[in-house]
mmCIF file of C-alpha atoms in Angstrom:
data_model
loop_
_atom_site.group_PDB
_atom_site.id
_atom_site.type_symbol
_atom_site.label_atom_id
_atom_site.label_comp_id
_atom_site.label_asym_id
_atom_site.label_seq_id
_atom_site.Cartn_x
_atom_site.Cartn_y
_atom_site.Cartn_z
ATOM 1 C CA ASP A 1 79.343 30.888 -27.943
ATOM 2 C CA GLN A 2 76.002 31.688 -29.515
ATOM 3 C CA GLN A 3 76.101 31.787 -33.292
ATOM 4 C CA VAL A 4 72.503 32.966 -33.638
ATOM 5 C CA LYS A 5 71.304 35.636 -31.224
ATOM 6 C CA GLN A 6 67.876 37.036 -30.524
ATOM 7 C CA ASN A 7 68.604 39.728 -27.988
ATOM 8 C CA SER A 8 65.012 40.691 -27.224
ATOM 9 C CA PRO A 9 63.253 38.054 -25.121
ATOM 10 C CA SER A 10 59.905 39.744 -25.629
ATOM 11 C CA LEU A 11 58.095 42.330 -27.733
ATOM 12 C CA SER A 12 54.677 43.895 -27.312
ATOM 13 C CA VAL A 13 52.866 45.531 -30.238
ATOM 14 C CA GLN A 14 49.423 46.989 -30.820
ATOM 15 C CA GLU A 15 47.138 45.234 -33.266
ATOM 16 C CA GLY A 16 47.446 46.713 -36.762
ATOM 17 C CA ARG A 17 50.950 48.045 -36.189
ATOM 18 C CA ILE A 18 54.204 46.617 -37.479
ATOM 19 C CA SER A 19 56.095 43.975 -35.486
ATOM 20 C CA ILE A 20 59.848 43.824 -36.057
ATOM 21 C CA LEU A 21 61.757 40.855 -34.683
ATOM 22 C CA ASN A 22 65.519 40.957 -34.861
ATOM 23 C CA CYS A 23 68.229 38.330 -35.146
ATOM 24 C CA ASP A 24 72.019 38.623 -35.279
ATOM 25 C CA TYR A 25 74.507 35.982 -36.294
ATOM 26 C CA THR A 26 78.244 35.575 -36.047
ATOM 27 C CA ASN A 27 79.175 33.144 -38.823
ATOM 28 C CA SER A 28 79.382 34.639 -42.304
ATOM 29 C CA MET A 29 79.248 31.138 -43.826
ATOM 30 C CA PHE A 30 75.557 30.620 -43.079
ATOM 31 C CA ASP A 31 73.706 30.224 -46.383
ATOM 32 C CA TYR A 32 70.063 30.065 -45.277
ATOM 33 C CA PHE A 33 68.082 31.770 -42.568
ATOM 34 C CA LEU A 34 64.665 30.654 -41.384
ATOM 35 C CA TRP A 35 61.983 31.919 -39.042
ATOM 36 C CA TYR A 36 59.755 29.620 -37.026
ATOM 37 C CA LYS A 37 56.688 30.448 -34.961
ATOM 38 C CA LYS A 38 55.715 28.499 -31.865
ATOM 39 C CA TYR A 39 52.414 28.533 -29.998
ATOM 40 C CA PRO A 40 52.157 27.068 -26.476
ATOM 41 C CA ALA A 41 51.694 23.277 -26.415
ATOM 42 C CA GLU A 42 52.578 23.011 -30.100
ATOM 43 C CA GLY A 43 55.752 22.391 -32.052
ATOM 44 C CA PRO A 44 57.459 25.184 -33.977
ATOM 45 C CA THR A 45 56.079 25.786 -37.457
ATOM 46 C CA PHE A 46 58.041 27.121 -40.394
ATOM 47 C CA LEU A 47 57.205 30.678 -41.372
ATOM 48 C CA ILE A 48 59.604 32.021 -43.973
ATOM 49 C CA SER A 49 63.194 31.631 -45.142
ATOM 50 C CA ILE A 50 65.784 33.626 -47.023
ATOM 51 C CA SER A 51 68.897 32.641 -48.907
ATOM 52 C CA SER A 52 72.109 34.486 -48.172
ATOM 53 C CA ILE A 53 72.224 35.635 -51.793
ATOM 54 C CA LYS A 54 69.062 37.680 -51.284
ATOM 55 C CA ASP A 55 68.311 40.670 -49.103
ATOM 56 C CA LYS A 56 64.532 40.389 -48.912
ATOM 57 C CA ASN A 57 61.842 37.732 -49.055
ATOM 58 C CA GLU A 58 58.156 38.399 -48.708
ATOM 59 C CA ASP A 59 55.180 36.147 -48.034
ATOM 60 C CA GLY A 60 51.913 37.892 -47.366
ATOM 61 C CA ARG A 61 52.145 39.880 -44.135
ATOM 62 C CA PHE A 62 55.620 38.502 -43.407
ATOM 63 C CA THR A 63 58.838 39.924 -44.815
ATOM 64 C CA VAL A 64 62.362 38.948 -43.882
ATOM 65 C CA PHE A 65 65.245 41.335 -44.502
ATOM 66 C CA LEU A 66 68.885 40.248 -44.540
ATOM 67 C CA ASN A 67 71.821 42.609 -44.036
ATOM 68 C CA LYS A 68 74.921 40.482 -44.574
ATOM 69 C CA SER A 69 77.415 43.226 -43.867
ATOM 70 C CA ALA A 70 75.860 43.699 -40.431
ATOM 71 C CA LYS A 71 75.172 39.965 -39.974
ATOM 72 C CA HIS A 72 71.628 40.890 -39.105
ATOM 73 C CA LEU A 73 68.194 39.801 -40.204
ATOM 74 C CA SER A 74 64.749 40.937 -39.224
ATOM 75 C CA LEU A 75 61.205 39.662 -39.586
ATOM 76 C CA HIS A 76 58.519 42.260 -40.247
ATOM 77 C CA ILE A 77 54.861 41.454 -39.669
ATOM 78 C CA VAL A 78 52.460 43.994 -41.145
ATOM 79 C CA PRO A 79 49.781 44.430 -39.973
ATOM 80 C CA SER A 80 50.168 42.566 -36.703
ATOM 81 C CA GLN A 81 47.209 40.499 -35.532
ATOM 82 C CA PRO A 82 46.424 39.001 -32.110
ATOM 83 C CA GLY A 83 46.843 35.525 -33.630
ATOM 84 C CA ASP A 84 50.482 36.393 -34.315
ATOM 85 C CA SER A 85 51.163 36.255 -30.573
ATOM 86 C CA ALA A 86 53.709 33.457 -30.236
ATOM 87 C CA VAL A 87 57.396 32.779 -29.718
ATOM 88 C CA TYR A 88 59.458 33.401 -32.854
ATOM 89 C CA PHE A 89 62.717 31.570 -33.433
ATOM 90 C CA CYS A 90 65.387 32.616 -35.870
ATOM 91 C CA ALA A 91 67.535 29.795 -37.303
ATOM 92 C CA ALA A 92 70.519 29.543 -39.614
ATOM 93 C CA SER A 93 72.156 26.768 -41.588
ATOM 94 C CA GLY A 94 74.924 26.031 -44.006
ATOM 95 C CA VAL A 95 78.137 26.098 -42.056
ATOM 96 C CA ARG A 96 80.570 23.629 -43.597
ATOM 97 C CA GLY A 97 80.417 20.290 -41.805
ATOM 98 C CA SER A 98 77.023 21.004 -40.295
ATOM 99 C CA GLN A 99 75.213 19.026 -43.000
ATOM 100 C CA GLY A 100 72.586 21.701 -43.261
ATOM 101 C CA ASN A 101 71.522 21.394 -39.623
ATOM 102 C CA LEU A 102 69.783 24.413 -38.165
ATOM 103 C CA ILE A 103 71.168 26.502 -35.340
ATOM 104 C CA PHE A 104 68.407 28.273 -33.436
ATOM 105 C CA GLY A 105 68.299 31.484 -31.480
ATOM 106 C CA LYS A 106 66.684 31.595 -28.049
ATOM 107 C CA GLY A 107 63.437 33.054 -29.336
ATOM 108 C CA THR A 108 61.429 36.260 -28.935
ATOM 109 C CA LYS A 109 57.958 36.199 -27.437
ATOM 110 C CA LEU A 110 55.639 38.490 -29.409
ATOM 111 C CA SER A 111 52.449 39.752 -27.831
ATOM 112 C CA VAL A 112 49.980 41.572 -30.076
ATOM 113 C CA LYS A 113 47.462 43.569 -28.053
ATOM 114 C CA PRO A 114 43.918 44.062 -29.417
ATOM 115 C CA ASP B 1 46.635 12.818 -38.363
ATOM 116 C CA ALA B 2 49.717 14.865 -37.651
ATOM 117 C CA ASP B 3 52.687 14.629 -40.010
ATOM 118 C CA VAL B 4 55.021 14.068 -37.058
ATOM 119 C CA THR B 5 53.630 12.242 -34.022
ATOM 120 C CA GLN B 6 55.385 12.096 -30.674
ATOM 121 C CA THR B 7 54.522 9.801 -27.774
ATOM 122 C CA PRO B 8 54.118 10.278 -24.912
ATOM 123 C CA ARG B 9 53.096 13.949 -24.856
ATOM 124 C CA ASN B 10 53.769 14.197 -21.139
ATOM 125 C CA ARG B 11 55.803 12.012 -18.834
ATOM 126 C CA ILE B 12 56.835 12.283 -15.203
ATOM 127 C CA THR B 13 59.536 9.914 -14.041
ATOM 128 C CA LYS B 14 62.091 9.471 -11.298
ATOM 129 C CA THR B 15 65.843 9.839 -11.304
ATOM 130 C CA GLY B 16 67.585 6.726 -12.624
ATOM 131 C CA LYS B 17 64.676 5.411 -14.652
ATOM 132 C CA ARG B 18 64.994 4.544 -18.333
ATOM 133 C CA ILE B 19 62.755 6.574 -20.590
ATOM 134 C CA MET B 20 61.970 6.266 -24.290
ATOM 135 C CA LEU B 21 60.347 8.978 -26.379
ATOM 136 C CA GLU B 22 58.996 7.837 -29.689
ATOM 137 C CA CYS B 23 58.520 9.663 -32.958
ATOM 138 C CA SER B 24 56.860 8.625 -36.187
ATOM 139 C CA GLN B 25 56.347 10.596 -39.390
ATOM 140 C CA THR B 26 54.195 10.338 -42.478
ATOM 141 C CA LYS B 27 56.101 12.933 -44.513
ATOM 142 C CA GLY B 28 58.309 10.344 -46.213
ATOM 143 C CA HIS B 29 61.373 12.373 -45.241
ATOM 144 C CA ASP B 30 64.761 10.736 -44.844
ATOM 145 C CA ARG B 31 66.070 13.202 -42.250
ATOM 146 C CA MET B 32 64.902 13.037 -38.642
ATOM 147 C CA TYR B 33 66.001 14.984 -35.591
ATOM 148 C CA TRP B 34 65.588 15.231 -31.845
ATOM 149 C CA TYR B 35 65.747 18.676 -30.234
ATOM 150 C CA ARG B 36 65.457 19.818 -26.669
ATOM 151 C CA GLN B 37 63.933 23.125 -25.559
ATOM 152 C CA ASP B 38 64.680 24.701 -22.209
ATOM 153 C CA PRO B 39 63.308 28.058 -21.049
ATOM 154 C CA GLY B 40 65.552 30.852 -22.317
ATOM 155 C CA LEU B 41 67.811 28.477 -24.242
ATOM 156 C CA GLY B 42 65.998 27.946 -27.513
ATOM 157 C CA LEU B 43 66.172 24.640 -29.381
ATOM 158 C CA ARG B 44 69.281 22.511 -29.122
ATOM 159 C CA LEU B 45 70.044 19.498 -31.304
ATOM 160 C CA ILE B 46 70.503 16.160 -29.521
ATOM 161 C CA TYR B 47 70.797 13.633 -32.363
ATOM 162 C CA TYR B 48 69.983 13.462 -36.038
ATOM 163 C CA SER B 49 69.694 10.793 -38.700
ATOM 164 C CA PHE B 50 69.804 11.180 -42.465
ATOM 165 C CA ASP B 51 68.699 7.613 -43.179
ATOM 166 C CA VAL B 52 68.138 4.322 -41.350
ATOM 167 C CA LYS B 53 71.844 3.493 -41.234
ATOM 168 C CA ASP B 54 73.010 6.984 -40.355
ATOM 169 C CA ILE B 55 73.039 8.319 -36.779
ATOM 170 C CA ASN B 56 74.880 11.466 -35.730
ATOM 171 C CA LYS B 57 75.428 13.261 -32.449
ATOM 172 C CA GLY B 58 74.239 16.800 -32.127
ATOM 173 C CA GLU B 59 75.216 19.598 -29.798
ATOM 174 C CA ILE B 60 74.061 17.943 -26.547
ATOM 175 C CA SER B 61 74.066 14.140 -27.000
ATOM 176 C CA ASP B 62 75.546 13.151 -23.623
ATOM 177 C CA GLY B 63 73.063 11.107 -21.583
ATOM 178 C CA TYR B 64 70.932 10.277 -24.610
ATOM 179 C CA SER B 65 70.808 7.557 -27.254
ATOM 180 C CA VAL B 66 68.653 7.087 -30.333
ATOM 181 C CA SER B 67 67.386 4.346 -32.589
ATOM 182 C CA ARG B 68 66.195 4.707 -36.183
ATOM 183 C CA GLN B 69 63.963 1.674 -36.498
ATOM 184 C CA ALA B 70 62.654 2.570 -39.941
ATOM 185 C CA GLN B 71 62.545 5.553 -42.240
ATOM 186 C CA ALA B 72 59.433 6.727 -40.428
ATOM 187 C CA LYS B 73 60.484 6.028 -36.834
ATOM 188 C CA PHE B 74 63.122 7.651 -34.651
ATOM 189 C CA SER B 75 63.178 7.123 -30.889
ATOM 190 C CA LEU B 76 65.122 8.918 -28.172
ATOM 191 C CA SER B 77 66.196 7.123 -24.995
ATOM 192 C CA LEU B 78 67.406 8.362 -21.650
ATOM 193 C CA GLU B 79 69.157 5.358 -20.137
ATOM 194 C CA SER B 80 69.204 6.774 -16.618
ATOM 195 C CA ALA B 81 67.198 9.967 -16.353
ATOM 196 C CA ILE B 82 68.446 12.858 -14.220
ATOM 197 C CA PRO B 83 66.608 16.020 -13.139
ATOM 198 C CA ASN B 84 68.482 18.342 -15.514
ATOM 199 C CA GLN B 85 66.996 16.372 -18.397
ATOM 200 C CA THR B 86 63.638 17.865 -17.499
ATOM 201 C CA ALA B 87 62.694 19.685 -20.682
ATOM 202 C CA LEU B 88 60.429 19.826 -23.707
ATOM 203 C CA TYR B 89 61.608 17.449 -26.422
ATOM 204 C CA PHE B 90 60.802 17.858 -30.088
ATOM 205 C CA CYS B 91 61.142 15.434 -32.949
ATOM 206 C CA ALA B 92 61.438 16.870 -36.443
ATOM 207 C CA THR B 93 61.803 15.719 -40.020
ATOM 208 C CA SER B 94 63.125 17.523 -43.049
ATOM 209 C CA ASP B 95 63.665 17.465 -46.726
ATOM 210 C CA LEU B 96 65.399 20.222 -48.590
ATOM 211 C CA SER B 97 62.817 22.708 -49.833
ATOM 212 C CA SER B 98 62.605 23.941 -53.418
ATOM 213 C CA SER B 99 64.486 27.026 -52.260
ATOM 214 C CA GLY B 100 67.325 24.889 -50.886
ATOM 215 C CA ALA B 101 66.618 25.684 -47.243
ATOM 216 C CA ASN B 102 66.497 22.767 -44.802
ATOM 217 C CA VAL B 103 62.910 23.232 -43.626
ATOM 218 C CA LEU B 104 62.060 21.185 -40.536
ATOM 219 C CA THR B 105 58.588 19.916 -39.663
ATOM 220 C CA PHE B 106 58.213 19.497 -35.917
ATOM 221 C CA GLY B 107 56.056 17.285 -33.779
ATOM 222 C CA ALA B 108 53.950 18.729 -30.978
ATOM 223 C CA GLY B 109 56.548 17.933 -28.334
ATOM 224 C CA SER B 110 57.016 15.597 -25.380
ATOM 225 C CA ARG B 111 57.234 17.235 -21.976
ATOM 226 C CA LEU B 112 59.480 15.216 -19.667
ATOM 227 C CA THR B 113 59.807 15.840 -15.953
ATOM 228 C CA VAL B 114 62.474 13.979 -13.988
ATOM 229 C CA LEU B 115 61.984 14.104 -10.228
#
């Protein structure tokens, strides 16, 4: 059973507009959530994280929102740029016994059109 | 040089062959991981190690083994490769960030094809 779900396999957005990538989770014990970006032929790279005690974290064009009651988080990219085109993975950690290991979603492929 | 280096980057082999994927890191991190990525399945944890004497199975360890030769080196072996082990394999290292999140640094990946 998937603990971290990214239900949209792909998303297409116009350059300059907002990109919103969504992630749902099932385990209320997760204490950290992370977003990774992956370009073809490269490894995933860390983008931004949020602690479960917060509801928002911002870093430049990237903002992550956490809604614990809905077990939902989202990554907002404003404004979107063609270089943001990549696969984005949501990940969660902190379940007791997991030793902080990350559980990843299946990813969402973002395409930003010029 | 990359913080996390994986070799080989690409490998084609036949069913039944023994394969080793190697990983080295210059981050000085104690924690190292091997993940597997399959299309539509995201990243799944195979094995992880928190120091040289510590090896732990992940979600999908069957058919794989690992060796932590040094703090900086963590290799993944397929003793007898089978076609459903065809995948993209990633090594990663981590150290808890200042925020407390377990931030992983990944290598560029090793693409393995088993015929």
